[in-house]
Amino acid sequence: MAALSRRLPQFRPILAGARLSDRLFACAGALAAISVAGAIGALVVGPGAALPFIVAPVGASAVLVFAVPSSPLAQPWPVIAGNVVSTLIGVGARLAVPDVLAQAGLAVAVAIATMSLLRCLHPPGGAAALTAVIGGSVITGAGPLFALFPVGVNSVVLVAMGWLFHRLSRHPYPHRTAPSDRADRRSCFRADDVDRALAEIGETFDIDRDDIGLLLREVETQALVRQHGDLVAADVMSRDTVSVRSGDDPTTARDLLLEHDVRTVPVLDDDGAVVGTLGLRELAHPAGTVGSMASLPSTASADTPLAALSRILTDGRTHAVVIVDERNRLRGMVTQTDLLIALCRILADSA
């Protein structure tokens, strides 16, 4: 896609960060979701029913759920509540105003206002409100029940399929962002700085405020790498790493931690491969062997960029990354202290 974008600029992705694999996966997800929603709808209404088993706004919702799952407009509450509430508003507008053009305009306008107030703004909701007005005698005859079926059922099925597909693609859905307090500790800017910048620009962006902070933190990291060279794990890791065996007694591990004044030690199996890590937190309630108490290790290779390690070591949970070779054998460790020393060295060299 990158080569195609350079040769034909009109094929450049509109969405920042869009990858061909993600787009193809979105197509597969939408295909499955619409098919399942339609099949369930057909089973509910039965053969020969006049009421549609699926509605057009759900197709627009599928674009958001599968193509831009991190958008605030694509989250479960906006998808379900936005479509259902807007449909009810369309039904109400049709009953309140005699002229169909006035009904259509009022339905969409009130739907936008209501979705904004209820924090469920969802663009297909405008289409759902309009469908309730101009959808024909079968739809208008169904009244408020049309909001529950097919609109509500279609929307719930779509969200469920979105959750399932994005678990397979490893994109979090519903979308989650890093807490803002961690952002404040790891960056030169704070959450309220982002708020003031948004107020100063005066525009509305289809991205969560915390996601903006996450993006800016990654920009800081990449700029640091660009300015000061591509440091990798081998450049900063501690090589004289102590370790324990999975069959060791917890007392042995605790004595080793205290003797060497470290917070985490790798746990090795009988073949010398890394199978976990152990710290004082795991040893708070000793039971069994070291192997049964160990946590899953955060591992990386020696040529892993420092930028990638910094993301792991600043997640608020990980204190050390175990550096392993291609056979998963211990080569060293990069701790938060190692990362801090490397960053201080970079800043000193740039002074």
Short mmCIF file of C-alpha atoms in Angstrom, two decimals:
data_model
loop_
_atom_site.label_atom_id
_atom_site.label_comp_id
_atom_site.label_asym_id
_atom_site.label_seq_id
_atom_site.Cartn_x
_atom_site.Cartn_y
_atom_site.Cartn_z
CA MET A 1 0.00 0.00 0.00
CA ALA A 2 2.89 2.36 0.73
CA ALA A 3 4.34 1.90 -2.78
CA LEU A 4 0.92 2.36 -4.34
CA SER A 5 0.40 5.56 -2.33
CA ARG A 6 3.65 7.04 -3.64
CA ARG A 7 2.81 6.29 -7.27
CA LEU A 8 -0.89 7.15 -7.06
CA PRO A 9 -1.50 9.77 -4.35
CA GLN A 10 -5.27 9.38 -4.71
CA PHE A 11 -4.90 5.91 -3.17
CA ARG A 12 -3.22 7.28 -0.06
CA PRO A 13 -5.23 6.19 3.04
CA ILE A 14 -7.45 8.93 4.42
CA LEU A 15 -7.13 7.51 7.93
CA ALA A 16 -3.81 8.00 9.69
CA GLY A 17 -2.16 4.69 10.50
CA ALA A 18 -4.36 2.69 8.09
CA ARG A 19 -2.80 -0.57 6.93
CA LEU A 20 -3.92 -2.85 4.14
CA SER A 21 -4.21 -5.83 6.48
CA ASP A 22 -6.48 -3.86 8.80
CA ARG A 23 -8.69 -2.78 5.91
CA LEU A 24 -9.01 -6.35 4.62
CA PHE A 25 -9.84 -7.55 8.11
CA ALA A 26 -12.47 -4.81 8.39
CA CYS A 27 -14.07 -6.04 5.17
CA ALA A 28 -14.18 -9.62 6.48
CA GLY A 29 -15.63 -8.44 9.79
CA ALA A 30 -18.34 -6.36 8.12
CA LEU A 31 -19.23 -9.27 5.84
CA ALA A 32 -19.64 -11.64 8.78
CA ALA A 33 -21.45 -9.12 10.99
CA ILE A 34 -24.01 -8.07 8.40
CA SER A 35 -24.60 -11.70 7.45
CA VAL A 36 -25.16 -12.77 11.05
CA ALA A 37 -27.35 -9.74 11.85
CA GLY A 38 -29.45 -10.41 8.75
CA ALA A 39 -29.76 -14.13 9.52
CA ILE A 40 -30.88 -13.47 13.09
CA GLY A 41 -33.33 -10.83 11.88
CA ALA A 42 -34.79 -13.23 9.32
CA LEU A 43 -35.28 -15.87 12.01
CA VAL A 44 -37.08 -13.37 14.26
CA VAL A 45 -39.53 -11.99 11.68
CA GLY A 46 -40.06 -15.34 9.94
CA PRO A 47 -40.62 -16.02 6.24
CA GLY A 48 -42.84 -13.66 4.29
CA ALA A 49 -42.84 -10.91 6.94
CA ALA A 50 -43.26 -7.35 5.68
CA LEU A 51 -40.99 -5.81 8.33
CA PRO A 52 -37.35 -5.68 7.16
CA PHE A 53 -34.94 -8.03 8.92
CA ILE A 54 -32.04 -5.55 8.66
CA VAL A 55 -31.86 -1.76 8.21
CA ALA A 56 -29.52 0.35 6.08
CA PRO A 57 -28.03 2.44 8.95
CA VAL A 58 -26.46 -0.75 10.32
CA GLY A 59 -24.29 -0.88 7.20
CA ALA A 60 -22.93 2.56 8.04
CA SER A 61 -22.42 1.46 11.65
CA ALA A 62 -20.39 -1.52 10.38
CA VAL A 63 -17.99 0.87 8.62
CA LEU A 64 -17.23 2.56 11.93
CA VAL A 65 -17.07 -0.57 14.08
CA PHE A 66 -14.74 -2.48 11.77
CA ALA A 67 -12.75 0.22 9.93
CA VAL A 68 -12.20 2.72 12.77
CA PRO A 69 -12.79 0.76 16.02
CA SER A 70 -10.87 3.32 18.10
CA SER A 71 -13.24 6.14 17.14
CA PRO A 72 -15.47 7.43 19.97
CA LEU A 73 -18.33 7.24 17.46
CA ALA A 74 -17.82 3.48 17.01
CA GLN A 75 -18.04 2.34 20.62
CA PRO A 76 -20.88 0.05 21.83
CA TRP A 77 -22.90 2.76 23.60
CA PRO A 78 -23.00 5.11 20.59
CA VAL A 79 -23.77 2.24 18.19
CA ILE A 80 -26.66 0.80 20.18
CA ALA A 81 -28.06 3.87 21.93
CA GLY A 82 -27.39 6.20 18.99
CA ASN A 83 -29.35 4.04 16.57
CA VAL A 84 -32.21 3.16 18.95
CA VAL A 85 -32.71 6.65 20.41
CA SER A 86 -32.55 8.27 16.98
CA THR A 87 -35.15 5.83 15.64
CA LEU A 88 -37.49 6.69 18.50
CA ILE A 89 -36.98 10.39 17.77
CA GLY A 90 -37.85 9.76 14.12
CA VAL A 91 -41.06 8.03 15.19
CA GLY A 92 -41.91 10.95 17.46
CA ALA A 93 -41.21 13.53 14.75
CA ARG A 94 -43.53 11.73 12.35
CA LEU A 95 -46.33 11.86 14.90
CA ALA A 96 -45.71 15.47 15.94
CA VAL A 97 -45.43 17.22 12.57
CA PRO A 98 -47.78 16.75 9.58
CA ASP A 99 -45.38 17.68 6.74
CA VAL A 100 -42.95 14.93 5.74
CA LEU A 101 -40.09 17.36 4.91
CA ALA A 102 -40.48 19.00 8.29
CA GLN A 103 -40.58 15.56 9.90
CA ALA A 104 -37.31 14.58 8.23
CA GLY A 105 -35.44 17.74 9.18
CA LEU A 106 -36.77 17.75 12.75
CA ALA A 107 -35.95 14.07 13.26
CA VAL A 108 -32.31 14.42 12.23
CA ALA A 109 -31.79 17.71 14.10
CA VAL A 110 -33.27 16.46 17.36
CA ALA A 111 -31.42 13.15 17.00
CA ILE A 112 -28.07 14.97 16.76
CA ALA A 113 -28.86 17.07 19.82
CA THR A 114 -30.09 14.12 21.86
CA MET A 115 -27.18 11.86 20.96
CA SER A 116 -24.77 14.65 21.91
CA LEU A 117 -26.42 15.11 25.30
CA LEU A 118 -26.49 11.36 25.96
CA ARG A 119 -22.84 10.94 24.85
CA CYS A 120 -23.85 8.47 22.15
CA LEU A 121 -23.20 10.50 19.00
CA HIS A 122 -23.25 8.07 16.08
CA PRO A 123 -23.53 9.27 12.44
CA PRO A 124 -25.73 6.36 11.29
CA GLY A 125 -28.17 7.48 13.96
CA GLY A 126 -29.17 10.34 11.66
CA ALA A 127 -30.00 7.77 8.99
CA ALA A 128 -31.96 5.73 11.53
CA ALA A 129 -34.05 8.78 12.44
CA LEU A 130 -34.68 9.49 8.76
CA THR A 131 -35.62 5.86 8.08
CA ALA A 132 -38.32 6.02 10.74
CA VAL A 133 -39.84 8.99 8.88
CA ILE A 134 -39.58 7.99 5.22
CA GLY A 135 -39.20 4.23 5.42
CA GLY A 136 -42.66 3.43 4.13
CA SER A 137 -45.94 2.29 5.55
CA VAL A 138 -44.61 -0.95 7.04
CA ILE A 139 -41.97 0.86 9.06
CA THR A 140 -44.19 3.74 10.10
CA GLY A 141 -46.91 1.25 11.02
CA ALA A 142 -44.55 -0.58 13.39
CA GLY A 143 -44.24 2.58 15.50
CA PRO A 144 -41.81 2.57 18.46
CA LEU A 145 -41.34 -1.20 18.17
CA PHE A 146 -39.28 -0.56 15.03
CA ALA A 147 -36.57 0.90 17.31
CA LEU A 148 -36.28 -2.39 19.16
CA PHE A 149 -36.51 -4.63 16.11
CA PRO A 150 -34.85 -4.58 13.73
CA VAL A 151 -32.79 -1.51 14.72
CA GLY A 152 -31.94 -2.50 18.29
CA VAL A 153 -31.31 -6.18 17.57
CA ASN A 154 -29.20 -5.37 14.50
CA SER A 155 -27.08 -2.95 16.53
CA VAL A 156 -26.51 -5.40 19.41
CA VAL A 157 -25.48 -8.17 17.00
CA LEU A 158 -23.12 -5.78 15.20
CA VAL A 159 -21.41 -4.78 18.47
CA ALA A 160 -21.09 -8.43 19.53
CA MET A 161 -19.51 -9.36 16.20
CA GLY A 162 -17.21 -6.34 16.45
CA TRP A 163 -16.02 -7.48 19.88
CA LEU A 164 -15.37 -10.99 18.57
CA PHE A 165 -13.50 -9.93 15.42
CA HIS A 166 -11.34 -7.34 17.14
CA ARG A 167 -10.26 -9.90 19.73
CA LEU A 168 -8.91 -11.90 16.80
CA SER A 169 -7.18 -8.84 15.30
CA ARG A 170 -5.83 -7.78 18.73
CA HIS A 171 -7.38 -4.34 18.46
CA PRO A 172 -9.13 -3.54 21.75
CA TYR A 173 -12.87 -3.16 21.30
CA PRO A 174 -14.48 -1.47 23.13
CA HIS A 175 -11.51 0.83 22.73
CA ARG A 176 -9.41 1.50 25.84
CA THR A 177 -6.73 4.13 26.32
CA ALA A 178 -3.99 4.59 28.89
CA PRO A 179 -5.14 6.43 32.04
CA SER A 180 -4.33 10.14 31.96
CA ASP A 181 -2.39 10.07 35.24
CA ARG A 182 0.22 7.81 33.65
CA ALA A 183 0.38 10.16 30.69
CA ASP A 184 1.16 13.04 33.04
CA ARG A 185 4.05 11.14 34.65
CA ARG A 186 5.63 9.95 31.40
CA SER A 187 5.49 13.08 29.26
CA CYS A 188 6.48 16.71 29.23
CA PHE A 189 2.82 17.62 28.79
CA ARG A 190 -0.25 17.02 30.96
CA ALA A 191 -3.84 16.09 30.17
CA ASP A 192 -5.02 19.66 30.73
CA ASP A 193 -2.44 20.83 28.16
CA VAL A 194 -4.23 18.67 25.59
CA ASP A 195 -7.57 20.18 26.65
CA ARG A 196 -6.26 23.72 26.24
CA ALA A 197 -4.78 22.89 22.83
CA LEU A 198 -8.11 21.50 21.64
CA ALA A 199 -9.91 24.60 22.92
CA GLU A 200 -7.39 26.84 21.17
CA ILE A 201 -7.78 25.02 17.83
CA GLY A 202 -11.56 25.19 18.11
CA GLU A 203 -12.24 22.10 16.00
CA THR A 204 -13.86 18.74 16.77
CA PHE A 205 -11.72 15.66 16.05
CA ASP A 206 -12.88 12.07 15.75
CA ILE A 207 -10.37 10.82 18.34
CA ASP A 208 -10.51 10.36 22.09
CA ARG A 209 -8.63 12.93 24.20
CA ASP A 210 -6.54 10.18 25.84
CA ASP A 211 -5.67 8.79 22.43
CA ILE A 212 -4.32 12.21 21.47
CA GLY A 213 -2.06 12.06 24.53
CA LEU A 214 -0.94 8.55 23.60
CA LEU A 215 -0.11 9.70 20.07
CA LEU A 216 1.85 12.70 21.33
CA ARG A 217 3.87 10.52 23.73
CA GLU A 218 4.77 8.19 20.86
CA VAL A 219 5.77 11.21 18.74
CA GLU A 220 8.08 12.30 21.57
CA THR A 221 9.67 8.85 21.66
CA GLN A 222 10.17 8.64 17.90
CA ALA A 223 11.63 12.14 17.79
CA LEU A 224 14.08 11.15 20.53
CA VAL A 225 15.16 8.09 18.56
CA ARG A 226 15.55 10.13 15.37
CA GLN A 227 17.65 12.79 17.06
CA HIS A 228 19.91 10.53 19.10
CA GLY A 229 20.29 7.34 17.11
CA ASP A 230 18.57 3.99 17.09
CA LEU A 231 19.57 2.64 20.50
CA VAL A 232 18.67 -1.00 21.01
CA ALA A 233 18.34 -3.29 24.01
CA ALA A 234 21.93 -4.55 23.68
CA ASP A 235 23.20 -0.97 24.18
CA VAL A 236 21.57 -0.50 27.57
CA MET A 237 20.89 -3.94 29.07
CA SER A 238 22.49 -5.29 32.23
CA ARG A 239 24.49 -8.40 31.34
CA ASP A 240 25.45 -9.63 34.82
CA THR A 241 21.91 -10.80 35.51
CA VAL A 242 21.15 -13.14 38.40
CA SER A 243 18.45 -15.76 37.93
CA VAL A 244 16.68 -18.62 39.69
CA ARG A 245 15.52 -22.03 38.58
CA SER A 246 11.86 -22.94 38.42
CA GLY A 247 12.35 -25.71 40.97
CA ASP A 248 14.05 -23.45 43.56
CA ASP A 249 12.55 -22.73 46.94
CA PRO A 250 10.93 -19.26 47.36
CA THR A 251 13.31 -18.53 50.24
CA THR A 252 16.26 -18.89 47.88
CA ALA A 253 14.69 -16.41 45.46
CA ARG A 254 13.94 -13.89 48.21
CA ASP A 255 17.49 -14.07 49.58
CA LEU A 256 18.85 -13.53 46.06
CA LEU A 257 16.67 -10.45 45.51
CA LEU A 258 17.76 -8.92 48.81
CA GLU A 259 21.43 -9.81 48.39
CA HIS A 260 21.71 -8.21 44.95
CA ASP A 261 19.23 -5.41 45.71
CA VAL A 262 17.10 -6.06 42.62
CA ARG A 263 13.33 -6.01 42.18
CA THR A 264 12.96 -8.79 39.61
CA VAL A 265 14.84 -11.96 38.65
CA PRO A 266 14.25 -14.19 35.62
CA VAL A 267 13.05 -17.75 36.23
CA LEU A 268 14.71 -20.43 34.07
CA ASP A 269 13.64 -23.99 33.36
CA ASP A 270 15.97 -27.00 33.42
CA ASP A 271 17.12 -26.20 29.86
CA GLY A 272 17.99 -22.61 30.74
CA ALA A 273 15.05 -21.04 28.87
CA VAL A 274 13.22 -18.09 30.41
CA VAL A 275 9.78 -19.15 31.68
CA GLY A 276 8.87 -16.27 33.99
CA THR A 277 9.96 -13.51 36.32
CA LEU A 278 9.77 -13.25 40.09
CA GLY A 279 9.80 -10.29 42.43
CA LEU A 280 8.98 -9.45 46.03
CA ARG A 281 5.35 -8.94 45.01
CA GLU A 282 5.03 -12.58 43.98
CA LEU A 283 6.93 -13.67 47.09
CA ALA A 284 4.54 -11.90 49.46
CA HIS A 285 2.65 -15.18 49.89
CA PRO A 286 5.17 -17.96 49.19
CA ALA A 287 3.74 -21.31 48.16
CA GLY A 288 5.27 -24.22 46.28
CA THR A 289 8.26 -23.67 44.03
CA VAL A 290 9.53 -20.58 42.28
CA GLY A 291 8.11 -21.81 38.97
CA SER A 292 4.57 -22.02 40.34
CA MET A 293 4.75 -18.44 41.64
CA ALA A 294 6.43 -16.74 38.67
CA SER A 295 4.66 -14.19 36.49
CA LEU A 296 4.69 -14.30 32.70
CA PRO A 297 7.87 -12.55 31.53
CA SER A 298 8.12 -9.48 29.31
CA THR A 299 10.79 -10.51 26.83
CA ALA A 300 12.56 -8.90 23.89
CA SER A 301 15.52 -9.58 21.65
CA ALA A 302 18.86 -7.76 21.89
CA ASP A 303 18.10 -5.75 18.74
CA THR A 304 14.76 -4.43 20.00
CA PRO A 305 14.73 -0.60 19.69
CA LEU A 306 14.89 1.38 22.92
CA ALA A 307 11.64 3.11 21.91
CA ALA A 308 9.80 -0.22 22.05
CA LEU A 309 11.29 -1.01 25.47
CA SER A 310 10.31 2.40 26.81
CA ARG A 311 6.66 1.70 25.96
CA ILE A 312 6.77 -1.53 27.99
CA LEU A 313 8.70 -0.15 30.95
CA THR A 314 6.41 2.88 31.34
CA ASP A 315 3.10 1.01 31.32
CA GLY A 316 2.82 1.32 35.12
CA ARG A 317 3.19 -2.46 35.69
CA THR A 318 6.44 -3.74 34.18
CA HIS A 319 9.71 -3.13 36.04
CA ALA A 320 12.05 -5.12 33.79
CA VAL A 321 12.24 -6.66 30.32
CA VAL A 322 14.17 -9.91 29.96
CA ILE A 323 16.42 -9.97 26.90
CA VAL A 324 16.58 -13.41 25.30
CA ASP A 325 18.16 -15.04 22.25
CA GLU A 326 16.43 -17.01 19.51
CA ARG A 327 16.23 -20.06 21.82
CA ASN A 328 14.64 -17.99 24.60
CA ARG A 329 17.80 -18.19 26.70
CA LEU A 330 18.77 -15.35 29.02
CA ARG A 331 21.10 -12.67 27.62
CA GLY A 332 20.41 -9.81 30.01
CA MET A 333 17.77 -7.48 31.39
CA VAL A 334 16.67 -3.91 30.81
CA THR A 335 15.18 -2.38 33.94
CA GLN A 336 13.52 0.96 34.50
CA THR A 337 16.82 2.12 35.99
CA ASP A 338 18.70 1.09 32.83
CA LEU A 339 16.19 3.02 30.76
CA LEU A 340 16.54 6.10 32.94
CA ILE A 341 20.35 6.00 32.72
CA ALA A 342 20.17 5.72 28.92
CA LEU A 343 17.80 8.67 28.66
CA CYS A 344 20.03 10.76 30.96
CA ARG A 345 23.01 9.92 28.77
CA ILE A 346 21.09 11.03 25.68
CA LEU A 347 20.12 14.31 27.32
CA ALA A 348 23.70 14.92 28.48
CA ASP A 349 25.05 14.31 24.99
CA SER A 350 22.56 16.78 23.53
CA ALA A 351 23.30 19.52 26.08
#
